PDB file of C-alpha atoms and ligand atoms in Angstrom:
ATOM      1  CA  MET A   1      52.077  -6.479  12.592  1.00 52.00           C
ATOM      2  CA  THR A   2      49.142  -6.254  10.141  1.00 56.00           C
ATOM      3  CA  LYS A   3      46.874  -3.249  10.548  1.00 62.00           C
ATOM      4  CA  GLN A   4      43.323  -4.006  11.729  1.00 84.00           C
ATOM      5  CA  THR A   5      40.541  -3.424   9.246  1.00 92.00           C
ATOM      6  CA  GLY A   6      37.932  -0.853  10.244  1.00 97.00           C
ATOM      7  CA  ILE A   7      34.215  -1.450  10.734  1.00 98.00           C
ATOM      8  CA  LEU A   8      31.089  -0.190   9.016  1.00 98.00           C
ATOM      9  CA  TYR A   9      28.330   0.313  11.599  1.00 98.00           C
ATOM     10  CA  VAL A  10      24.752   0.302  10.238  1.00 98.00           C
ATOM     11  CA  VAL A  11      22.969   2.539  12.722  1.00 98.00           C
ATOM     12  CA  ALA A  12      19.191   2.838  13.111  1.00 98.00           C
ATOM     13  CA  THR A  13      17.851   6.286  14.036  1.00 98.00           C
ATOM     14  CA  PRO A  14      14.375   7.411  15.246  1.00 98.00           C
ATOM     15  CA  ILE A  15      11.330   7.423  12.950  1.00 98.00           C
ATOM     16  CA  GLY A  16       9.787  10.388  14.764  1.00 97.00           C
ATOM     17  CA  ASN A  17      10.407  10.416  18.482  1.00 98.00           C
ATOM     18  CA  LEU A  18      14.030  11.404  19.068  1.00 97.00           C
ATOM     19  CA  ALA A  19      14.037   9.669  22.449  1.00 97.00           C
ATOM     20  CA  ASP A  20      13.993   6.362  20.567  1.00 98.00           C
ATOM     21  CA  ILE A  21      17.702   6.618  19.713  1.00 98.00           C
ATOM     22  CA  SER A  22      19.699   3.958  21.563  1.00 98.00           C
ATOM     23  CA  GLU A  23      22.673   4.643  23.812  1.00 98.00           C
ATOM     24  CA  ARG A  24      24.732   2.365  21.650  1.00 98.00           C
ATOM     25  CA  ALA A  25      23.751   4.331  18.542  1.00 98.00           C
ATOM     26  CA  ILE A  26      24.871   7.615  20.152  1.00 98.00           C
ATOM     27  CA  THR A  27      28.177   6.141  21.339  1.00 98.00           C
ATOM     28  CA  THR A  28      28.838   4.663  17.908  1.00 98.00           C
ATOM     29  CA  LEU A  29      27.987   7.885  16.052  1.00 98.00           C
ATOM     30  CA  LYS A  30      30.406   9.773  18.368  1.00 98.00           C
ATOM     31  CA  GLN A  31      33.297   7.339  18.018  1.00 98.00           C
ATOM     32  CA  VAL A  32      33.359   6.731  14.233  1.00 98.00           C
ATOM     33  CA  SER A  33      35.500   8.926  12.024  1.00 98.00           C
ATOM     34  CA  CYS A  34      32.698   9.719   9.574  1.00 98.00           C
ATOM     35  CA  ILE A  35      28.962   9.139   9.124  1.00 98.00           C
ATOM     36  CA  ALA A  36      27.568   8.307   5.678  1.00 98.00           C
ATOM     37  CA  ALA A  37      24.099   9.851   5.605  1.00 97.00           C
ATOM     38  CA  GLU A  38      21.317   9.862   3.042  1.00 95.00           C
ATOM     39  CA  ASP A  39      20.790  13.604   3.530  1.00 96.00           C
ATOM     40  CA  THR A  40      23.599  15.281   5.460  1.00 97.00           C
ATOM     41  CA  ARG A  41      21.470  18.335   6.358  1.00 97.00           C
ATOM     42  CA  HIS A  42      18.665  16.190   7.736  1.00 97.00           C
ATOM     43  CA  THR A  43      21.067  13.987   9.722  1.00 98.00           C
ATOM     44  CA  GLY A  44      22.958  17.122  10.816  1.00 98.00           C
ATOM     45  CA  LYS A  45      19.906  18.182  12.826  1.00 97.00           C
ATOM     46  CA  LEU A  46      19.739  14.832  14.622  1.00 98.00           C
ATOM     47  CA  LEU A  47      23.478  14.914  15.321  1.00 98.00           C
ATOM     48  CA  ALA A  48      23.238  18.464  16.708  1.00 97.00           C
ATOM     49  CA  HIS A  49      20.397  17.330  18.981  1.00 97.00           C
ATOM     50  CA  LEU A  50      22.532  14.424  20.207  1.00 97.00           C
ATOM     51  CA  GLY A  51      25.679  16.510  20.614  1.00 97.00           C
ATOM     52  CA  VAL A  52      27.527  14.406  18.039  1.00 98.00           C
ATOM     53  CA  GLN A  53      30.234  16.327  16.175  1.00 97.00           C
ATOM     54  CA  THR A  54      31.371  13.602  13.778  1.00 98.00           C
ATOM     55  CA  ARG A  55      31.731  14.630  10.157  1.00 98.00           C
ATOM     56  CA  THR A  56      29.211  13.410   7.584  1.00 98.00           C
ATOM     57  CA  LEU A  57      29.338  12.486   3.925  1.00 97.00           C
ATOM     58  CA  ALA A  58      26.400  12.063   1.553  1.00 97.00           C
ATOM     59  CA  LEU A  59      25.459   8.551   0.454  1.00 96.00           C
ATOM     60  CA  HIS A  60      22.197   8.245  -1.414  1.00 93.00           C
ATOM     61  CA  ASP A  61      20.634   6.190  -4.198  1.00 89.00           C
ATOM     62  CA  HIS A  62      22.391   8.208  -6.913  1.00 91.00           C
ATOM     63  CA  ASN A  63      25.983   8.031  -5.648  1.00 92.00           C
ATOM     64  CA  GLU A  64      25.969   4.876  -3.533  1.00 91.00           C
ATOM     65  CA  LYS A  65      27.950   2.700  -5.919  1.00 86.00           C
ATOM     66  CA  GLN A  66      30.779   5.243  -6.314  1.00 88.00           C
ATOM     67  CA  ARG A  67      30.805   6.291  -2.670  1.00 93.00           C
ATOM     68  CA  ALA A  68      30.946   2.661  -1.557  1.00 96.00           C
ATOM     69  CA  ALA A  69      34.417   2.279  -3.063  1.00 95.00           C
ATOM     70  CA  SER A  70      35.886   5.165  -1.061  1.00 96.00           C
ATOM     71  CA  ILE A  71      34.135   4.089   2.162  1.00 97.00           C
ATOM     72  CA  ILE A  72      35.498   0.565   1.768  1.00 97.00           C
ATOM     73  CA  GLU A  73      38.962   1.948   1.110  1.00 97.00           C
ATOM     74  CA  ARG A  74      38.776   3.941   4.346  1.00 97.00           C
ATOM     75  CA  CYS A  75      37.550   0.917   6.308  1.00 98.00           C
ATOM     76  CA  LEU A  76      40.282  -1.264   4.845  1.00 97.00           C
ATOM     77  CA  ALA A  77      42.776   1.381   5.954  1.00 97.00           C
ATOM     78  CA  GLY A  78      41.528   0.971   9.520  1.00 97.00           C
ATOM     79  CA  GLU A  79      38.848   3.663   9.904  1.00 98.00           C
ATOM     80  CA  ASP A  80      35.443   2.962  11.447  1.00 98.00           C
ATOM     81  CA  LEU A  81      32.477   4.568   9.679  1.00 98.00           C
ATOM     82  CA  ALA A  82      28.732   4.580  10.283  1.00 98.00           C
ATOM     83  CA  LEU A  83      25.826   4.469   7.885  1.00 98.00           C
ATOM     84  CA  VAL A  84      22.497   6.128   8.728  1.00 98.00           C
ATOM     85  CA  SER A  85      19.409   6.972   6.692  1.00 98.00           C
ATOM     86  CA  ASP A  86      16.988   9.869   7.154  1.00 97.00           C
ATOM     87  CA  ALA A  87      14.917   7.836   9.590  1.00 98.00           C
ATOM     88  CA  GLY A  88      14.686   4.282  10.848  1.00 98.00           C
ATOM     89  CA  THR A  89      16.912   1.427   9.802  1.00 98.00           C
ATOM     90  CA  PRO A  90      19.196   1.918   6.791  1.00 98.00           C
ATOM     91  CA  LEU A  91      18.553  -0.457   3.842  1.00 98.00           C
ATOM     92  CA  ILE A  92      14.879  -0.893   4.790  1.00 98.00           C
ATOM     93  CA  SER A  93      13.369   0.955   1.800  1.00 98.00           C
ATOM     94  CA  ASP A  94      16.452   3.166   2.108  1.00 97.00           C
ATOM     95  CA  PRO A  95      19.955   3.261   0.611  1.00 96.00           C
ATOM     96  CA  GLY A  96      22.808   1.081   1.847  1.00 97.00           C
ATOM     97  CA  TYR A  97      22.384  -2.326   0.251  1.00 97.00           C
ATOM     98  CA  ASN A  98      25.199  -1.860  -2.274  1.00 96.00           C
ATOM     99  CA  LEU A  99      27.528  -0.519   0.374  1.00 97.00           C
ATOM    100  CA  VAL A 100      26.898  -3.350   2.829  1.00 98.00           C
ATOM    101  CA  ARG A 101      27.185  -5.959   0.106  1.00 97.00           C
ATOM    102  CA  GLN A 102      30.452  -4.523  -1.175  1.00 96.00           C
ATOM    103  CA  CYS A 103      31.840  -4.201   2.352  1.00 97.00           C
ATOM    104  CA  ARG A 104      31.147  -7.863   2.994  1.00 97.00           C
ATOM    105  CA  GLU A 105      32.704  -8.852  -0.327  1.00 97.00           C
ATOM    106  CA  ALA A 106      35.791  -6.764   0.476  1.00 97.00           C
ATOM    107  CA  GLY A 107      36.138  -8.342   3.918  1.00 97.00           C
ATOM    108  CA  VAL A 108      35.086  -5.240   5.861  1.00 97.00           C
ATOM    109  CA  ARG A 109      33.262  -6.102   9.076  1.00 97.00           C
ATOM    110  CA  VAL A 110      29.687  -4.791   9.176  1.00 98.00           C
ATOM    111  CA  ILE A 111      28.037  -4.350  12.577  1.00 98.00           C
ATOM    112  CA  PRO A 112      24.324  -3.521  12.937  1.00 98.00           C
ATOM    113  CA  ILE A 113      23.208  -1.134  15.682  1.00 98.00           C
ATOM    114  CA  PRO A 114      19.501  -1.991  15.826  1.00 98.00           C
ATOM    115  CA  GLY A 115      16.710   0.446  16.542  1.00 98.00           C
ATOM    116  CA  PRO A 116      13.438   1.738  15.101  1.00 98.00           C
ATOM    117  CA  SER A 117      11.957   0.670  11.817  1.00 98.00           C
ATOM    118  CA  ALA A 118       8.420   1.607  10.756  1.00 98.00           C
ATOM    119  CA  VAL A 119       7.621  -1.917   9.558  1.00 98.00           C
ATOM    120  CA  ILE A 120       8.215  -3.550  12.960  1.00 98.00           C
ATOM    121  CA  THR A 121       6.827  -0.586  14.919  1.00 98.00           C
ATOM    122  CA  ALA A 122       3.567  -0.777  12.947  1.00 98.00           C
ATOM    123  CA  LEU A 123       3.291  -4.527  13.079  1.00 98.00           C
ATOM    124  CA  CYS A 124       3.876  -4.902  16.824  1.00 98.00           C
ATOM    125  CA  ALA A 125       0.880  -2.742  17.757  1.00 98.00           C
ATOM    126  CA  ALA A 126      -1.589  -3.382  14.917  1.00 98.00           C
ATOM    127  CA  GLY A 127      -3.262  -6.447  16.380  1.00 97.00           C
ATOM    128  CA  LEU A 128      -2.731  -8.495  13.236  1.00 97.00           C
ATOM    129  CA  PRO A 129      -0.929 -11.856  13.092  1.00 96.00           C
ATOM    130  CA  THR A 130       2.826 -11.433  13.419  1.00 96.00           C
ATOM    131  CA  ASP A 131       3.968 -15.063  13.422  1.00 96.00           C
ATOM    132  CA  LYS A 132       4.620 -14.681   9.711  1.00 96.00           C
ATOM    133  CA  PHE A 133       4.706 -11.494   7.638  1.00 97.00           C
ATOM    134  CA  LEU A 134       5.789 -10.255   4.235  1.00 97.00           C
ATOM    135  CA  PHE A 135       7.283  -6.780   3.910  1.00 98.00           C
ATOM    136  CA  ILE A 136       6.985  -5.492   0.359  1.00 97.00           C
ATOM    137  CA  GLY A 137       8.360  -1.944   0.740  1.00 98.00           C
ATOM    138  CA  PHE A 138       6.621   0.684  -1.393  1.00 98.00           C
ATOM    139  CA  LEU A 139       4.033  -0.406  -3.932  1.00 97.00           C
ATOM    140  CA  ALA A 140       4.366   1.079  -7.428  1.00 97.00           C
ATOM    141  CA  ALA A 141       3.197   4.652  -7.961  1.00 97.00           C
ATOM    142  CA  LYS A 142       1.153   3.742 -11.048  1.00 97.00           C
ATOM    143  CA  SER A 143      -2.208   2.128 -10.411  1.00 96.00           C
ATOM    144  CA  SER A 144      -1.887  -0.506 -13.161  1.00 94.00           C
ATOM    145  CA  GLN A 145       1.512  -1.625 -11.832  1.00 96.00           C
ATOM    146  CA  ARG A 146       0.231  -1.565  -8.273  1.00 97.00           C
ATOM    147  CA  GLN A 147      -2.687  -3.782  -9.242  1.00 95.00           C
ATOM    148  CA  SER A 148      -0.313  -6.275 -10.888  1.00 94.00           C
ATOM    149  CA  GLN A 149       1.883  -6.304  -7.769  1.00 96.00           C
ATOM    150  CA  LEU A 150      -1.123  -6.880  -5.524  1.00 95.00           C
ATOM    151  CA  SER A 151      -2.477  -9.626  -7.725  1.00 91.00           C
ATOM    152  CA  ALA A 152       0.910 -11.358  -7.749  1.00 91.00           C
ATOM    153  CA  LEU A 153       1.109 -11.485  -3.938  1.00 92.00           C
ATOM    154  CA  PRO A 154       1.471 -15.052  -2.756  1.00 87.00           C
ATOM    155  CA  VAL A 155      -1.297 -16.408  -0.532  1.00 83.00           C
ATOM    156  CA  ASP A 156      -0.741 -17.597   3.030  1.00 84.00           C
ATOM    157  CA  VAL A 157       2.304 -15.432   3.651  1.00 91.00           C
ATOM    158  CA  GLY A 158       0.990 -13.938   6.868  1.00 95.00           C
ATOM    159  CA  THR A 159       0.375 -10.217   7.266  1.00 97.00           C
ATOM    160  CA  ILE A 160       1.509  -8.175   4.273  1.00 97.00           C
ATOM    161  CA  VAL A 161       3.171  -4.883   5.208  1.00 98.00           C
ATOM    162  CA  CYS A 162       3.870  -2.007   2.841  1.00 98.00           C
ATOM    163  CA  TYR A 163       4.976   1.597   3.038  1.00 98.00           C
ATOM    164  CA  GLU A 164       2.722   4.135   1.384  1.00 98.00           C
ATOM    165  CA  THR A 165       2.723   7.887   0.915  1.00 97.00           C
ATOM    166  CA  ALA A 166      -0.079  10.210   2.000  1.00 96.00           C
ATOM    167  CA  ARG A 167      -0.502  11.318  -1.613  1.00 96.00           C
ATOM    168  CA  ARG A 168      -1.177   7.791  -2.897  1.00 97.00           C
ATOM    169  CA  ILE A 169      -2.964   6.136   0.015  1.00 97.00           C
ATOM    170  CA  GLN A 170      -6.513   6.668  -1.279  1.00 97.00           C
ATOM    171  CA  ALA A 171      -5.707   5.275  -4.732  1.00 97.00           C
ATOM    172  CA  CYS A 172      -3.767   2.428  -3.140  1.00 98.00           C
ATOM    173  CA  LEU A 173      -6.777   1.490  -0.993  1.00 98.00           C
ATOM    174  CA  ASP A 174      -8.974   1.530  -4.124  1.00 97.00           C
ATOM    175  CA  ASP A 175      -6.607  -0.977  -5.720  1.00 97.00           C
ATOM    176  CA  VAL A 176      -6.402  -3.149  -2.595  1.00 97.00           C
ATOM    177  CA  ALA A 177     -10.203  -3.397  -2.533  1.00 96.00           C
ATOM    178  CA  LEU A 178     -10.372  -4.109  -6.248  1.00 94.00           C
ATOM    179  CA  VAL A 179      -7.678  -6.772  -6.377  1.00 93.00           C
ATOM    180  CA  LEU A 180      -7.766  -8.344  -2.909  1.00 93.00           C
ATOM    181  CA  GLY A 181     -11.428  -7.821  -2.096  1.00 91.00           C
ATOM    182  CA  ALA A 182     -13.533  -5.074  -0.562  1.00 92.00           C
ATOM    183  CA  ASP A 183     -13.873  -7.081   2.654  1.00 90.00           C
ATOM    184  CA  ARG A 184     -10.164  -7.627   3.280  1.00 94.00           C
ATOM    185  CA  GLU A 185      -9.154  -6.659   6.838  1.00 95.00           C
ATOM    186  CA  LEU A 186      -6.530  -3.894   6.892  1.00 98.00           C
ATOM    187  CA  VAL A 187      -4.719  -1.700   9.389  1.00 98.00           C
ATOM    188  CA  LEU A 188      -3.275   1.696   8.544  1.00 98.00           C
ATOM    189  CA  ALA A 189      -0.624   2.918  10.995  1.00 98.00           C
ATOM    190  CA  LYS A 190       0.141   6.625  10.840  1.00 98.00           C
ATOM    191  CA  GLU A 191       2.736   8.963  12.278  1.00 98.00           C
ATOM    192  CA  LEU A 192       4.281   6.260  14.431  1.00 98.00           C
ATOM    193  CA  THR A 193       6.021   7.472  17.600  1.00 98.00           C
ATOM    194  CA  LYS A 194       4.841  11.043  16.855  1.00 97.00           C
ATOM    195  CA  THR A 195       2.144  13.251  18.424  1.00 96.00           C
ATOM    196  CA  PHE A 196      -0.566  12.245  15.965  1.00 95.00           C
ATOM    197  CA  GLU A 197       0.176   8.528  15.958  1.00 97.00           C
ATOM    198  CA  ALA A 198      -2.940   6.574  14.973  1.00 97.00           C
ATOM    199  CA  PHE A 199      -4.000   3.071  13.976  1.00 98.00           C
ATOM    200  CA  CYS A 200      -7.110   2.584  11.860  1.00 98.00           C
ATOM    201  CA  HIS A 201      -8.490  -0.936  11.542  1.00 97.00           C
ATOM    202  CA  GLY A 202     -11.092  -1.805   8.888  1.00 97.00           C
ATOM    203  CA  THR A 203     -11.795  -2.505   5.242  1.00 96.00           C
ATOM    204  CA  ALA A 204     -10.386  -0.283   2.493  1.00 97.00           C
ATOM    205  CA  ALA A 205     -13.614   1.736   2.353  1.00 97.00           C
ATOM    206  CA  GLU A 206     -13.720   2.137   6.148  1.00 97.00           C
ATOM    207  CA  ILE A 207     -10.135   3.389   6.233  1.00 98.00           C
ATOM    208  CA  GLN A 208     -10.840   5.764   3.341  1.00 97.00           C
ATOM    209  CA  ALA A 209     -13.856   7.155   5.235  1.00 97.00           C
ATOM    210  CA  TRP A 210     -11.699   7.579   8.359  1.00 97.00           C
ATOM    211  CA  LEU A 211      -9.065   9.449   6.335  1.00 97.00           C
ATOM    212  CA  ASN A 212     -11.692  11.668   4.735  1.00 95.00           C
ATOM    213  CA  ASP A 213     -13.150  12.542   8.129  1.00 94.00           C
ATOM    214  CA  ASP A 214     -10.210  14.769   9.022  1.00 92.00           C
ATOM    215  CA  PRO A 215      -7.783  16.439   6.568  1.00 87.00           C
ATOM    216  CA  GLN A 216      -5.011  16.029   9.165  1.00 88.00           C
ATOM    217  CA  ARG A 217      -5.299  12.245   8.760  1.00 90.00           C
ATOM    218  CA  CYS A 218      -4.478  12.435   5.045  1.00 88.00           C
ATOM    219  CA  GLN A 219      -1.005  13.761   5.818  1.00 93.00           C
ATOM    220  CA  GLY A 220       2.129  12.270   7.282  1.00 96.00           C
ATOM    221  CA  GLU A 221       3.842   8.929   7.081  1.00 98.00           C
ATOM    222  CA  MET A 222       1.985   5.669   6.926  1.00 98.00           C
ATOM    223  CA  VAL A 223       2.300   1.914   6.899  1.00 98.00           C
ATOM    224  CA  LEU A 224      -0.439  -0.263   5.441  1.00 98.00           C
ATOM    225  CA  MET A 225      -0.936  -3.787   6.746  1.00 98.00           C
ATOM    226  CA  ILE A 226      -3.072  -6.322   4.896  1.00 97.00           C
ATOM    227  CA  THR A 227      -4.298  -9.573   6.421  1.00 95.00           C
ATOM    228  CA  SER A 228      -3.500 -12.638   4.451  1.00 86.00           C
ATOM    229  CA  THR A 229      -6.715 -14.400   3.520  1.00 70.00           C
ATOM    230  CA  PRO A 230      -6.151 -17.302   1.214  1.00 56.00           C
ATOM    231  CA  ALA A 231      -7.538 -16.169  -2.126  1.00 49.00           C
ATOM    232  CA  LYS A 232      -9.654 -18.456  -4.248  1.00 54.00           C
ATOM    233  CA  ALA A 233      -7.145 -20.313  -6.383  1.00 60.00           C
ATOM    234  CA  ALA A 234      -7.601 -20.631 -10.127  1.00 62.00           C
ATOM    235  CA  SER A 235      -8.250 -24.321  -9.520  1.00 65.00           C
ATOM    236  CA  ASP A 236     -11.292 -23.349  -7.383  1.00 80.00           C
ATOM    237  CA  ILE A 237     -12.839 -21.479 -10.316  1.00 88.00           C
ATOM    238  CA  SER A 238     -14.783 -23.866 -12.526  1.00 90.00           C
ATOM    239  CA  GLU A 239     -13.648 -24.662 -16.088  1.00 89.00           C
ATOM    240  CA  GLN A 240     -16.854 -23.150 -17.428  1.00 91.00           C
ATOM    241  CA  VAL A 241     -16.312 -19.831 -15.638  1.00 92.00           C
ATOM    242  CA  GLN A 242     -12.661 -19.725 -16.737  1.00 93.00           C
ATOM    243  CA  GLN A 243     -13.766 -20.372 -20.322  1.00 92.00           C
ATOM    244  CA  THR A 244     -16.186 -17.420 -20.233  1.00 94.00           C
ATOM    245  CA  LEU A 245     -13.483 -15.218 -18.777  1.00 93.00           C
ATOM    246  CA  LYS A 246     -11.049 -16.231 -21.536  1.00 93.00           C
ATOM    247  CA  ILE A 247     -13.577 -15.451 -24.279  1.00 94.00           C
ATOM    248  CA  LEU A 248     -14.457 -12.075 -22.823  1.00 94.00           C
ATOM    249  CA  LEU A 249     -10.800 -11.215 -22.230  1.00 93.00           C
ATOM    250  CA  ALA A 250     -10.133 -11.586 -25.941  1.00 92.00           C
ATOM    251  CA  GLU A 251     -12.522  -8.692 -26.566  1.00 93.00           C
ATOM    252  CA  LEU A 252     -12.610  -6.603 -23.387  1.00 92.00           C
ATOM    253  CA  PRO A 253     -10.318  -4.971 -20.828  1.00 90.00           C
ATOM    254  CA  VAL A 254      -9.540  -7.087 -17.750  1.00 90.00           C
ATOM    255  CA  LYS A 255     -11.810  -5.196 -15.363  1.00 88.00           C
ATOM    256  CA  GLN A 256     -14.829  -5.406 -17.646  1.00 91.00           C
ATOM    257  CA  ALA A 257     -14.249  -9.048 -18.595  1.00 92.00           C
ATOM    258  CA  ALA A 258     -14.033 -10.040 -14.922  1.00 91.00           C
ATOM    259  CA  ALA A 259     -17.160  -8.047 -14.012  1.00 90.00           C
ATOM    260  CA  LEU A 260     -19.200  -9.559 -16.856  1.00 93.00           C
ATOM    261  CA  THR A 261     -18.041 -13.096 -16.129  1.00 93.00           C
ATOM    262  CA  ALA A 262     -18.976 -12.601 -12.485  1.00 90.00           C
ATOM    263  CA  GLN A 263     -22.422 -11.378 -13.530  1.00 91.00           C
ATOM    264  CA  ILE A 264     -23.028 -14.222 -15.989  1.00 93.00           C
ATOM    265  CA  HIS A 265     -22.059 -16.957 -13.515  1.00 91.00           C
ATOM    266  CA  ASN A 266     -23.145 -15.255 -10.302  1.00 85.00           C
ATOM    267  CA  GLU A 267     -19.567 -15.391  -9.009  1.00 86.00           C
ATOM    268  CA  LYS A 268     -17.464 -12.922  -6.992  1.00 82.00           C
ATOM    269  CA  LYS A 269     -15.634 -10.419  -9.210  1.00 84.00           C
ATOM    270  CA  ASN A 270     -12.316 -10.213  -7.332  1.00 82.00           C
ATOM    271  CA  PRO A 271     -11.020 -13.779  -7.782  1.00 85.00           C
ATOM    272  CA  LEU A 272     -11.841 -13.512 -11.492  1.00 88.00           C
ATOM    273  CA  TYR A 273     -10.090 -10.167 -11.774  1.00 87.00           C
ATOM    274  CA  LYS A 274      -7.073 -11.594  -9.991  1.00 83.00           C
ATOM    275  CA  LEU A 275      -7.012 -14.647 -12.256  1.00 87.00           C
ATOM    276  CA  ALA A 276      -7.287 -12.470 -15.366  1.00 88.00           C
ATOM    277  CA  LEU A 277      -4.373 -10.342 -14.166  1.00 85.00           C
ATOM    278  CA  GLU A 278      -2.346 -13.503 -13.513  1.00 82.00           C
ATOM    279  CA  TRP A 279      -3.033 -14.670 -17.081  1.00 83.00           C
ATOM    280  CA  ALA A 280      -2.075 -11.257 -18.429  1.00 77.00           C
ATOM    281  CA  GLY A 281       1.167 -11.354 -16.401  1.00 69.00           C
ATOM    282  CA  ALA A 282       2.006 -14.862 -17.649  1.00 60.00           C
ATOM    283  CA  SER A 283       1.466 -14.044 -21.327  1.00 60.00           C
TER     284      SER A 283
HETATM  285  N1  LIG B   1      14.190   3.047   6.739  1.00 82.93           N
HETATM  286  C1  LIG B   1      12.877   3.396   7.234  1.00 82.93           C
HETATM  287  C2  LIG B   1      12.424   2.336   8.237  1.00 82.93           C
HETATM  288  O1  LIG B   1      13.263   1.598   8.732  1.00 82.93           O
HETATM  289  O2  LIG B   1      11.251   2.265   8.535  1.00 82.93           O
HETATM  290  C3  LIG B   1      11.885   3.562   6.110  1.00 82.93           C
HETATM  291  C4  LIG B   1      12.269   4.623   5.139  1.00 82.93           C
HETATM  292  S1  LIG B   1      11.114   4.809   3.856  1.00 82.93           S
HETATM  293  C5  LIG B   1      11.994   5.862   2.786  1.00 82.93           C
HETATM  294  C6  LIG B   1       9.945   5.922   4.513  1.00 82.93           C
HETATM  295  C7  LIG B   1       8.575   5.282   4.703  1.00 82.93           C
HETATM  296  O3  LIG B   1       8.565   4.540   5.915  1.00 82.93           O
HETATM  297  C8  LIG B   1       7.444   6.286   4.848  1.00 82.93           C
HETATM  298  O4  LIG B   1       6.942   6.693   3.585  1.00 82.93           O
HETATM  299  C9  LIG B   1       6.413   5.493   5.609  1.00 82.93           C
HETATM  300  O5  LIG B   1       5.715   4.630   4.763  1.00 82.93           O
HETATM  301  C10 LIG B   1       7.316   4.676   6.544  1.00 82.93           C
HETATM  302  N2  LIG B   1       7.524   5.422   7.798  1.00 82.93           N
HETATM  303  C11 LIG B   1       8.662   5.987   8.226  1.00 82.93           C
HETATM  304  N3  LIG B   1       8.460   6.582   9.410  1.00 82.93           N
HETATM  305  C12 LIG B   1       7.173   6.397   9.745  1.00 82.93           C
HETATM  306  C13 LIG B   1       6.364   6.785  10.841  1.00 82.93           C
HETATM  307  N4  LIG B   1       6.849   7.503  11.836  1.00 82.93           N
HETATM  308  N5  LIG B   1       5.056   6.403  10.841  1.00 82.93           N
HETATM  309  C14 LIG B   1       4.556   5.680   9.832  1.00 82.93           C
HETATM  310  N6  LIG B   1       5.275   5.291   8.761  1.00 82.93           N
HETATM  311  C15 LIG B   1       6.560   5.648   8.716  1.00 82.93           C
END
């Protein structure tokens, strides 16, 4: 008789409120032979709270590729293992992709145990369209890269959702206003499922003012949601305006060239800035 292959369970854990763990998650974490965790100390606290005594092993961005091989070997030998991240759903801006991919390639069964994820938690209560959305994970830490990412966002993709850190949120909002427009409708969701959970709806400047109102608001975990307003396409910008922009771009930085072109032709600065960044990205 051939031995049955084991299973890798991908188990979602709470993003703040521990009561959000599912019964199925607890049962699974108790029954597997080992839990691969991003940070074993962090997960250890959750497991102690749940009364789970299963052993853990560390699997994070830096050792995932090597660890995957031994996890797969164990699964192929018939063991069931679980994968968790520090919070929320593994693989969603968290480690696990390489492991799951390799498991599937090796013929190991992968079973998801669904539960919280900040992206869905934020989206379902923000009051923004949810029929279509684009999750882009974390934006770059550097402003210039962030601006390029924002300017490269496709139009008409529905609500755009990104993770952001408290340290970078103000600078990120500056860039959103600059690249996507100061009047773009946004929602910032903070500390989801926790005591200080809050949703702030407004433009970048309004959200910045709300954050500045209370130092407590500038801390904690956050999700930024951006409404998708079709941007003015390059084809909507007249040949004459594009020509001015090209000439100025040969001599000036992008921001200045866009601002001057806007002034000369009495146009809005943001579509020109976005177009200039697109040209810069294409060259
Ligand atoms: N795997 C997680 C998930 O499924 O949501 C995301 C992990 S990612 C490393 C951490 C980021 O998720 C935080 O910086 C924040 O942007 C977002 N996040 C996680 N928990 C959150 C919460 N309780 N409230 C708001 N945002 C949260």
